[in-house]
PDB file of C-alpha atoms and ligand atoms in Angstrom:
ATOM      1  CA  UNK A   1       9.121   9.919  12.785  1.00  0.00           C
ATOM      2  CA  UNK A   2       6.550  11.257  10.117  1.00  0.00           C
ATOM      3  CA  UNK A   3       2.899  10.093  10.061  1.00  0.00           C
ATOM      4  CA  UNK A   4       2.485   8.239   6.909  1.00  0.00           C
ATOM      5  CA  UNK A   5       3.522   7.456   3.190  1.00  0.00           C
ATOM      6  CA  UNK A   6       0.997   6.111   0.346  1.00  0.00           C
ATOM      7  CA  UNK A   7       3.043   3.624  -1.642  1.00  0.00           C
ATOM      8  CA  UNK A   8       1.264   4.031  -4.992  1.00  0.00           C
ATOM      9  CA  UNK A   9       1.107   0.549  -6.645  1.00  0.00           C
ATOM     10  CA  UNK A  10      -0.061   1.118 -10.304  1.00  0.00           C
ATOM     11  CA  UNK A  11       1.679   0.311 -13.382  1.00  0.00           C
ATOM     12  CA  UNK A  12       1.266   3.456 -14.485  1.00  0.00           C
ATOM     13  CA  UNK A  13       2.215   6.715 -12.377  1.00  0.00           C
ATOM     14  CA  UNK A  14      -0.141   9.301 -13.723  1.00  0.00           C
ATOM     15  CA  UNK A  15      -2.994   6.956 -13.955  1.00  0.00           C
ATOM     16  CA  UNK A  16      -6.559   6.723 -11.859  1.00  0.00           C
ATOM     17  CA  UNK A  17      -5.120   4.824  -9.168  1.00  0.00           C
ATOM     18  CA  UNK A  18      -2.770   8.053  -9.114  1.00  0.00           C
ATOM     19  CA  UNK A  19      -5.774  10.491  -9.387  1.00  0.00           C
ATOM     20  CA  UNK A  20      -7.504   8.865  -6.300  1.00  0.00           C
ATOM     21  CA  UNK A  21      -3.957   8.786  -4.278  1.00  0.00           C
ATOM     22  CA  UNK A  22      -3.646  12.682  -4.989  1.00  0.00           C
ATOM     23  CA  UNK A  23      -7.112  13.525  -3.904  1.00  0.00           C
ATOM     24  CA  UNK A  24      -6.808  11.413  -0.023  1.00  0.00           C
ATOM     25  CA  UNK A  25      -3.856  12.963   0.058  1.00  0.00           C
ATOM     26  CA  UNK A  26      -5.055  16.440  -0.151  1.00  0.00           C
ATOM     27  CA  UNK A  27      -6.004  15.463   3.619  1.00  0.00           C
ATOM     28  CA  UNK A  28      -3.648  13.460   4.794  1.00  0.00           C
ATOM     29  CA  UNK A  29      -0.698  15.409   3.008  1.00  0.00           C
ATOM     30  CA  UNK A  30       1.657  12.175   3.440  1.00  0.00           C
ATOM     31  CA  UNK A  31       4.812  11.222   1.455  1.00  0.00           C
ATOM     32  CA  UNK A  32       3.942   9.827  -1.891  1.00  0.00           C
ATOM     33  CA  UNK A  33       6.421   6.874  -3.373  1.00  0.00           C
ATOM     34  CA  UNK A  34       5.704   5.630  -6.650  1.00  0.00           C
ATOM     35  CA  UNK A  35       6.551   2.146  -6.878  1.00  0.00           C
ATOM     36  CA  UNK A  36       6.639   2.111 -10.551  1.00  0.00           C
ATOM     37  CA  UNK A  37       9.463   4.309 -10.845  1.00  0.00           C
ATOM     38  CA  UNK A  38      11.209   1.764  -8.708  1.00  0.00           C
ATOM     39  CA  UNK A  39      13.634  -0.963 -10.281  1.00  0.00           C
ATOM     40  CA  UNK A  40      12.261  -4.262  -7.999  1.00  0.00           C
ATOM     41  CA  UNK A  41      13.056  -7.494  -8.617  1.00  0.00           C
ATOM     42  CA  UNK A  42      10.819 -10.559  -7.497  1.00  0.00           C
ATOM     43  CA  UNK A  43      11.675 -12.483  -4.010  1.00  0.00           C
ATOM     44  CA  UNK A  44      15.076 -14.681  -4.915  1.00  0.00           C
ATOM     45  CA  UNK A  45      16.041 -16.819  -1.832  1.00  0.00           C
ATOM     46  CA  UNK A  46      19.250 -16.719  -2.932  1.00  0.00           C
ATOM     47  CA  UNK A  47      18.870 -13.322  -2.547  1.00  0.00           C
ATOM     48  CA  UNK A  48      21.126 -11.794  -5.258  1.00  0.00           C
ATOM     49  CA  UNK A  49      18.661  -8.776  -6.066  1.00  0.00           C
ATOM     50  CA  UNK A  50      20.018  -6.701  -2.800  1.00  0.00           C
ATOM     51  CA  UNK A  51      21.517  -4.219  -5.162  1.00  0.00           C
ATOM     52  CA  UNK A  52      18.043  -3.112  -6.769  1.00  0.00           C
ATOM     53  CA  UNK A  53      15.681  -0.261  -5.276  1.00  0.00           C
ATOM     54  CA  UNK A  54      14.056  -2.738  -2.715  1.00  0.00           C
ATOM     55  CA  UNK A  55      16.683  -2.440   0.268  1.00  0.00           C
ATOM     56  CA  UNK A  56      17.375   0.929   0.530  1.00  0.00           C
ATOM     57  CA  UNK A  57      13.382   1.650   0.009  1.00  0.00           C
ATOM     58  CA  UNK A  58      12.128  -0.731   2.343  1.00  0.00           C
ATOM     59  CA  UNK A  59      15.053   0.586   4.884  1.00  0.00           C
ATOM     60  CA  UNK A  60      13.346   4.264   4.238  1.00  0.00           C
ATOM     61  CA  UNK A  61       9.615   3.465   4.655  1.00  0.00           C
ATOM     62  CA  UNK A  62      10.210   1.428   7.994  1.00  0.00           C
ATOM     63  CA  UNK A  63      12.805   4.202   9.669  1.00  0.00           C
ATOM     64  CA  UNK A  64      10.873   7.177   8.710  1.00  0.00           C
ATOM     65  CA  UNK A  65       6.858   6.524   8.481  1.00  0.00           C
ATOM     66  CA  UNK A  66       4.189   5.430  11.502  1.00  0.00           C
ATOM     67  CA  UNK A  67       1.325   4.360   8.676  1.00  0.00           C
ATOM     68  CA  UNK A  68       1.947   2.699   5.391  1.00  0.00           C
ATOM     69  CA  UNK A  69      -0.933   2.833   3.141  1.00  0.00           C
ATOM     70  CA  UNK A  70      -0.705   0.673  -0.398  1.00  0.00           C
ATOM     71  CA  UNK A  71      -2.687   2.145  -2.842  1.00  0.00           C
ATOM     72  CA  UNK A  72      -3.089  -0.227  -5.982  1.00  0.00           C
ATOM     73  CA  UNK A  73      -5.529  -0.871  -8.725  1.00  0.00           C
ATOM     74  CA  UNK A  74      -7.149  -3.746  -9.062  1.00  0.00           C
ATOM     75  CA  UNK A  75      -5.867  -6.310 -11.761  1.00  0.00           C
ATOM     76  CA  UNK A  76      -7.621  -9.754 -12.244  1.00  0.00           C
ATOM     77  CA  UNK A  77      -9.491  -9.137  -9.393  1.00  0.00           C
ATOM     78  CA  UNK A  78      -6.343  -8.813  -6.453  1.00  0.00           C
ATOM     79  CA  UNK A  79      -3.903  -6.038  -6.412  1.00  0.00           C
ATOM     80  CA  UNK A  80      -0.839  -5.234  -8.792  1.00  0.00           C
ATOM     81  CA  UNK A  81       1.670  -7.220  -9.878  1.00  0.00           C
ATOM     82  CA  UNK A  82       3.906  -4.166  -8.375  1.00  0.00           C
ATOM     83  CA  UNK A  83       2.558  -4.549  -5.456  1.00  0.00           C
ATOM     84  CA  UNK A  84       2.897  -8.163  -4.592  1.00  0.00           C
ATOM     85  CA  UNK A  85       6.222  -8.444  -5.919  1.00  0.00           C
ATOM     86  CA  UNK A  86       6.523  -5.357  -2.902  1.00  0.00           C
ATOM     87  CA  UNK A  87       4.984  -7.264  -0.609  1.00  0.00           C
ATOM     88  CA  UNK A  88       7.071 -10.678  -1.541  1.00  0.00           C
ATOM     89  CA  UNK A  89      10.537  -8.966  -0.833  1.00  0.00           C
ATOM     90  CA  UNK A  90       9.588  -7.812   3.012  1.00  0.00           C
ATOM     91  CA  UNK A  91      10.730 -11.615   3.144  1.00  0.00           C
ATOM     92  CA  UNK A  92      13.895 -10.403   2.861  1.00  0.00           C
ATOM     93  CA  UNK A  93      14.218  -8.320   6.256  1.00  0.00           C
ATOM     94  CA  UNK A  94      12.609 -11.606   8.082  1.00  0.00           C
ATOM     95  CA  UNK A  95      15.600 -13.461   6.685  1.00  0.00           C
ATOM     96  CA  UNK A  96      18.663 -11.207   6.542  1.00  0.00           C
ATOM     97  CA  UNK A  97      18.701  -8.026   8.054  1.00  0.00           C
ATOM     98  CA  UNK A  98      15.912  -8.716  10.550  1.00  0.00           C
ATOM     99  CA  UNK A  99      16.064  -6.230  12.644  1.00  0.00           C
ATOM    100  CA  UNK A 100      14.409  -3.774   9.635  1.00  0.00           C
ATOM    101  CA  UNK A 101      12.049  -6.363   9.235  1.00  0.00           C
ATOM    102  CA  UNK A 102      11.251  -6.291  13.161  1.00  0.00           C
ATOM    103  CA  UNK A 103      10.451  -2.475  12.784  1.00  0.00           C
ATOM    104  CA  UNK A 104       7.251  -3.097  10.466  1.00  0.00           C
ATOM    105  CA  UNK A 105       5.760  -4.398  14.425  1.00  0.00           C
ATOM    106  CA  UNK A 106       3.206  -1.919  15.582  1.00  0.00           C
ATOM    107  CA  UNK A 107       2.987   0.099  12.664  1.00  0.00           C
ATOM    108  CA  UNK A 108      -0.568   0.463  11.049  1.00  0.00           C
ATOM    109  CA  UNK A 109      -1.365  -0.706   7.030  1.00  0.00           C
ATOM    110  CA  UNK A 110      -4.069   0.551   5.269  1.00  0.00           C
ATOM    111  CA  UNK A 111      -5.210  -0.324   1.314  1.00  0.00           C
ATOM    112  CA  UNK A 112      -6.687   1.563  -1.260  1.00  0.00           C
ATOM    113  CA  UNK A 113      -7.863   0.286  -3.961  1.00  0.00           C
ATOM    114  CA  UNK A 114      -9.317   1.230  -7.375  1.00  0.00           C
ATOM    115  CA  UNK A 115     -10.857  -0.615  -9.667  1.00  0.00           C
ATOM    116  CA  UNK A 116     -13.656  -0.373 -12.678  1.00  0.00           C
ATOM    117  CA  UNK A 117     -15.738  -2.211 -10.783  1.00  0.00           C
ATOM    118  CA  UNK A 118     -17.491  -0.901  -8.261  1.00  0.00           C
ATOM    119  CA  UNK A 119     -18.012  -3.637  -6.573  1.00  0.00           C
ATOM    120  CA  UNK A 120     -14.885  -5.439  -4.578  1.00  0.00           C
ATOM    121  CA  UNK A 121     -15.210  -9.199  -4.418  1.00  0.00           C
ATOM    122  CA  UNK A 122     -14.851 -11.187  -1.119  1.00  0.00           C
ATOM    123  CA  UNK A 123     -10.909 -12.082  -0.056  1.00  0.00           C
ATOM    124  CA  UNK A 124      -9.166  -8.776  -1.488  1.00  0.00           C
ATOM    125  CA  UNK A 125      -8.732  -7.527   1.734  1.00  0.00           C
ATOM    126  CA  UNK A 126      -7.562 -10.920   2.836  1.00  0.00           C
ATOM    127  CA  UNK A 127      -3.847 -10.897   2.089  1.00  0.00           C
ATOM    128  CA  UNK A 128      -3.128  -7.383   3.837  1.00  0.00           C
ATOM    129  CA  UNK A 129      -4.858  -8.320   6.767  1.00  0.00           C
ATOM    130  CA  UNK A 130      -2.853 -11.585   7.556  1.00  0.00           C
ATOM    131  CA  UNK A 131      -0.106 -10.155   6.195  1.00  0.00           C
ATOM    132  CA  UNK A 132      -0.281  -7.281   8.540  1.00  0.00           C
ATOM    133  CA  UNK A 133      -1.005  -9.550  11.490  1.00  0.00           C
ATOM    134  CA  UNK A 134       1.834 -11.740  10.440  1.00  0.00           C
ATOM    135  CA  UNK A 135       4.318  -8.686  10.244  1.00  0.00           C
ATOM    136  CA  UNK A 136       2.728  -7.674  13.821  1.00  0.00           C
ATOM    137  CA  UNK A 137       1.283  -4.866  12.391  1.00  0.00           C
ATOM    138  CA  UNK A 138      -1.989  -2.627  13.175  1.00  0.00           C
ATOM    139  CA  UNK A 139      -4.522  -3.436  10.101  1.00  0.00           C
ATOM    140  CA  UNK A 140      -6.711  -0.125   9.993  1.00  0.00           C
ATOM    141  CA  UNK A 141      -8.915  -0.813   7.229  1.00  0.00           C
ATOM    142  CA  UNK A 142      -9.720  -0.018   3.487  1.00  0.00           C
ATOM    143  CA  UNK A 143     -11.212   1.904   1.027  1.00  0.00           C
ATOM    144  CA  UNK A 144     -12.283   0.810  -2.472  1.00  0.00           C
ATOM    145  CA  UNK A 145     -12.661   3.780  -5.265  1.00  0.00           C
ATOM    146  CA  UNK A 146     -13.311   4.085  -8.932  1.00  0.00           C
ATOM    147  CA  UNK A 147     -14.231   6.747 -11.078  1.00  0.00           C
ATOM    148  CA  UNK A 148     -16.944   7.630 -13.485  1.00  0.00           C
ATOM    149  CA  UNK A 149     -15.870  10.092 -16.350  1.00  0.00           C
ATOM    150  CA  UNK A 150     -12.335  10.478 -14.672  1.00  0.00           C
ATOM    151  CA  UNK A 151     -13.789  12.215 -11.852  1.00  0.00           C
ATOM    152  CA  UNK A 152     -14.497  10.636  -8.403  1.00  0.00           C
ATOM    153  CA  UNK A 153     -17.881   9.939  -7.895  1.00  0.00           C
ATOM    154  CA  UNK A 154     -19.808  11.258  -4.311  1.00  0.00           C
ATOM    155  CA  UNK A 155     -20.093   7.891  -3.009  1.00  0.00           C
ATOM    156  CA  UNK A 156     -16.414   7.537  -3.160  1.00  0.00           C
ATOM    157  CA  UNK A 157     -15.667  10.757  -1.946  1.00  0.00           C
ATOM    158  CA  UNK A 158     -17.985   9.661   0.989  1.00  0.00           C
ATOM    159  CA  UNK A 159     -15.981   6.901   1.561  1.00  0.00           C
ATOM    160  CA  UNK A 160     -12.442   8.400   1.043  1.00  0.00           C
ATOM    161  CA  UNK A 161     -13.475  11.071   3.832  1.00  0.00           C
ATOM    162  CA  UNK A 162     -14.382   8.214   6.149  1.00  0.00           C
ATOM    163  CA  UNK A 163     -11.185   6.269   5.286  1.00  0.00           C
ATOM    164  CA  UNK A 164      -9.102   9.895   6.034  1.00  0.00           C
ATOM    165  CA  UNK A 165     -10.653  10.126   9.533  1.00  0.00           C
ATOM    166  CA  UNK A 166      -9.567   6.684  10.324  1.00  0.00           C
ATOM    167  CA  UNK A 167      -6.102   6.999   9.238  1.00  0.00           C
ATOM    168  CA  UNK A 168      -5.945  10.494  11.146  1.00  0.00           C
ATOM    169  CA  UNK A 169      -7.730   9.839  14.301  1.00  0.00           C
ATOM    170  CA  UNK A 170      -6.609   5.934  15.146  1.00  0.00           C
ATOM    171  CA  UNK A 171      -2.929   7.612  14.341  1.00  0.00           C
ATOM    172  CA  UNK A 172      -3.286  10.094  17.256  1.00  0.00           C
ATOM    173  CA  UNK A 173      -4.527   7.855  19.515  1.00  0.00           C
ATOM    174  CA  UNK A 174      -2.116   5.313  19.389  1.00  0.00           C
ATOM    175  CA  UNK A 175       1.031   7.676  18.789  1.00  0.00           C
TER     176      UNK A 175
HETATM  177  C1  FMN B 228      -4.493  -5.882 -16.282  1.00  0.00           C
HETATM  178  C2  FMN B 228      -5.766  -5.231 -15.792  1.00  0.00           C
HETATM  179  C3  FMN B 228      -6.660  -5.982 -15.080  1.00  0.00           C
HETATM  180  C4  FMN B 228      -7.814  -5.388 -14.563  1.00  0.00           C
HETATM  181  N1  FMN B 228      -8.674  -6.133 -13.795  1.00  0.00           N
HETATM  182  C5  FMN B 228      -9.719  -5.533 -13.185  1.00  0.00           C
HETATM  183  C6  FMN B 228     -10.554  -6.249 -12.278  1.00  0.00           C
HETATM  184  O1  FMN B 228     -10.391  -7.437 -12.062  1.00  0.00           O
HETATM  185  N2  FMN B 228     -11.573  -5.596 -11.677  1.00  0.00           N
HETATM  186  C7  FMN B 228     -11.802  -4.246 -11.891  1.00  0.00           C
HETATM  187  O2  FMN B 228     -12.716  -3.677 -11.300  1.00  0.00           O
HETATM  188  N3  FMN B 228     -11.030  -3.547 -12.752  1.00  0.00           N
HETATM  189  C8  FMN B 228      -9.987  -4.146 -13.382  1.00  0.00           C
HETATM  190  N4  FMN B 228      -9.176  -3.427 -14.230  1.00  0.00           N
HETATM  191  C9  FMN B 228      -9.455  -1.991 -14.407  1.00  0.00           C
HETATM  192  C10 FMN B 228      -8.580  -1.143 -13.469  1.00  0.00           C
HETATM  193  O3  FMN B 228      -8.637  -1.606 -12.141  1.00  0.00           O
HETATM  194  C11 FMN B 228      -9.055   0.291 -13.469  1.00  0.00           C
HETATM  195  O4  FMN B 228      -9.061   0.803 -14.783  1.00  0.00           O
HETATM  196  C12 FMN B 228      -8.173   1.138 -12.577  1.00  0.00           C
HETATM  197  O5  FMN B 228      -8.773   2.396 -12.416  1.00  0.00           O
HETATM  198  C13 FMN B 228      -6.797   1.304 -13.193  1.00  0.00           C
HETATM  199  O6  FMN B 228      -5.976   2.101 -12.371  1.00  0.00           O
HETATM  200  P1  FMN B 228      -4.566   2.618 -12.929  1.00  0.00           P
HETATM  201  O7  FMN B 228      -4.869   3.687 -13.939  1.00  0.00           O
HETATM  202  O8  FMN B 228      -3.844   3.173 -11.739  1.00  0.00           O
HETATM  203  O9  FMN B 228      -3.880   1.419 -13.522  1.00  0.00           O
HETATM  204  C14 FMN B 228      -8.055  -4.010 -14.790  1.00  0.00           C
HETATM  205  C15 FMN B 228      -7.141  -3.278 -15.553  1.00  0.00           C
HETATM  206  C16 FMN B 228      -6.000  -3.872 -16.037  1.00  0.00           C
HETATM  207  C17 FMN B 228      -5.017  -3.040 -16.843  1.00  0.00           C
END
């Protein structure tokens, strides 16, 4: 089992959110998947999207990856459209296929996010960390990032450090 992927959640690959992904990653050295190279449909409960990306990616990231960390930018305020469209189909492996769903249970999810702003309003967080307790999953944490003339700022790269130790260290321990 390998440590970790970043699922990169931008609508655009080579974008900031990108930028920010490649420089944590410098540390981490994770898998990278780019969910906007990814054909994924919204949630359908009839559930007649099986043939798109979705399955055989979701099947991937829970057989082969300890931490999953969604890296997204931040559009009206929440995260990507890619992203919760992501996050919707995991109802899939709670209704058919369960027992890929049932593998998400004691993994660890992490978020980063990048915005304009550099400010992050109350309740972004919110949705990964029930979601992650819903799924069963260890919630360890976030890291909000922007950048000022397309280069990341100290502050950030204080925080990103911080952010890296977590993933790293709280991954030892509990592997
Ligand atoms: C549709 C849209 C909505 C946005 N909404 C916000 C927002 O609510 N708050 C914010 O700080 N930045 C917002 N931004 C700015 C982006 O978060 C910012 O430019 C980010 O770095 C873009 O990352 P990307 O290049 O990976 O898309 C928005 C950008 C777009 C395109």
């Amino acid at each position: 089992m390998k440590k970790g992927v970043i699922v990169q959640a931008s609508s655009r690959s080579n974008g900031n959110t990108s930028l920010i992904v490649s420089f944590v990653n410098e540390e981490l050295g994770f898998d990278i998947i780019d969910l906007n190279k990814k054909t994924i449909g919204h949630f359908d409960y009839e559930f007649n999207n099986q043939n798109d990306d979705f399955n055989s990616l979701f099947k991937h990231i829970v057989s082969n990856y300890e931490i999953i960390i969604f890296a997204t930018p931040i559009y009206w305020y929440t995260m990507s459209g890619i992203l919760k469209v992501f996050l919707d189909r995991i109802s899939d492996f709670l209704k058919i296929e369960k027992e890929f769903g049932r593998l998400l249970r004691g993994k660890k999810m992490s978020v980063i996010s990048c915005g304009s702003d550099h400010e992050i309003f109350d309740g972004f967080t919110m949705p990964f960390v029930q979601s992650a307790n819903y799924l069963g999953m260890d919630y360890l944490g976030h890291v909000h990032t922007w950048l000022e003339n397309d280069e990341i700022p100290n502050k950030v790269n204080l925080e990103i450090k911080k952010f890296v130790a977590k993933q790293l260290n709280k991954s030892t321990k509990n592997t």
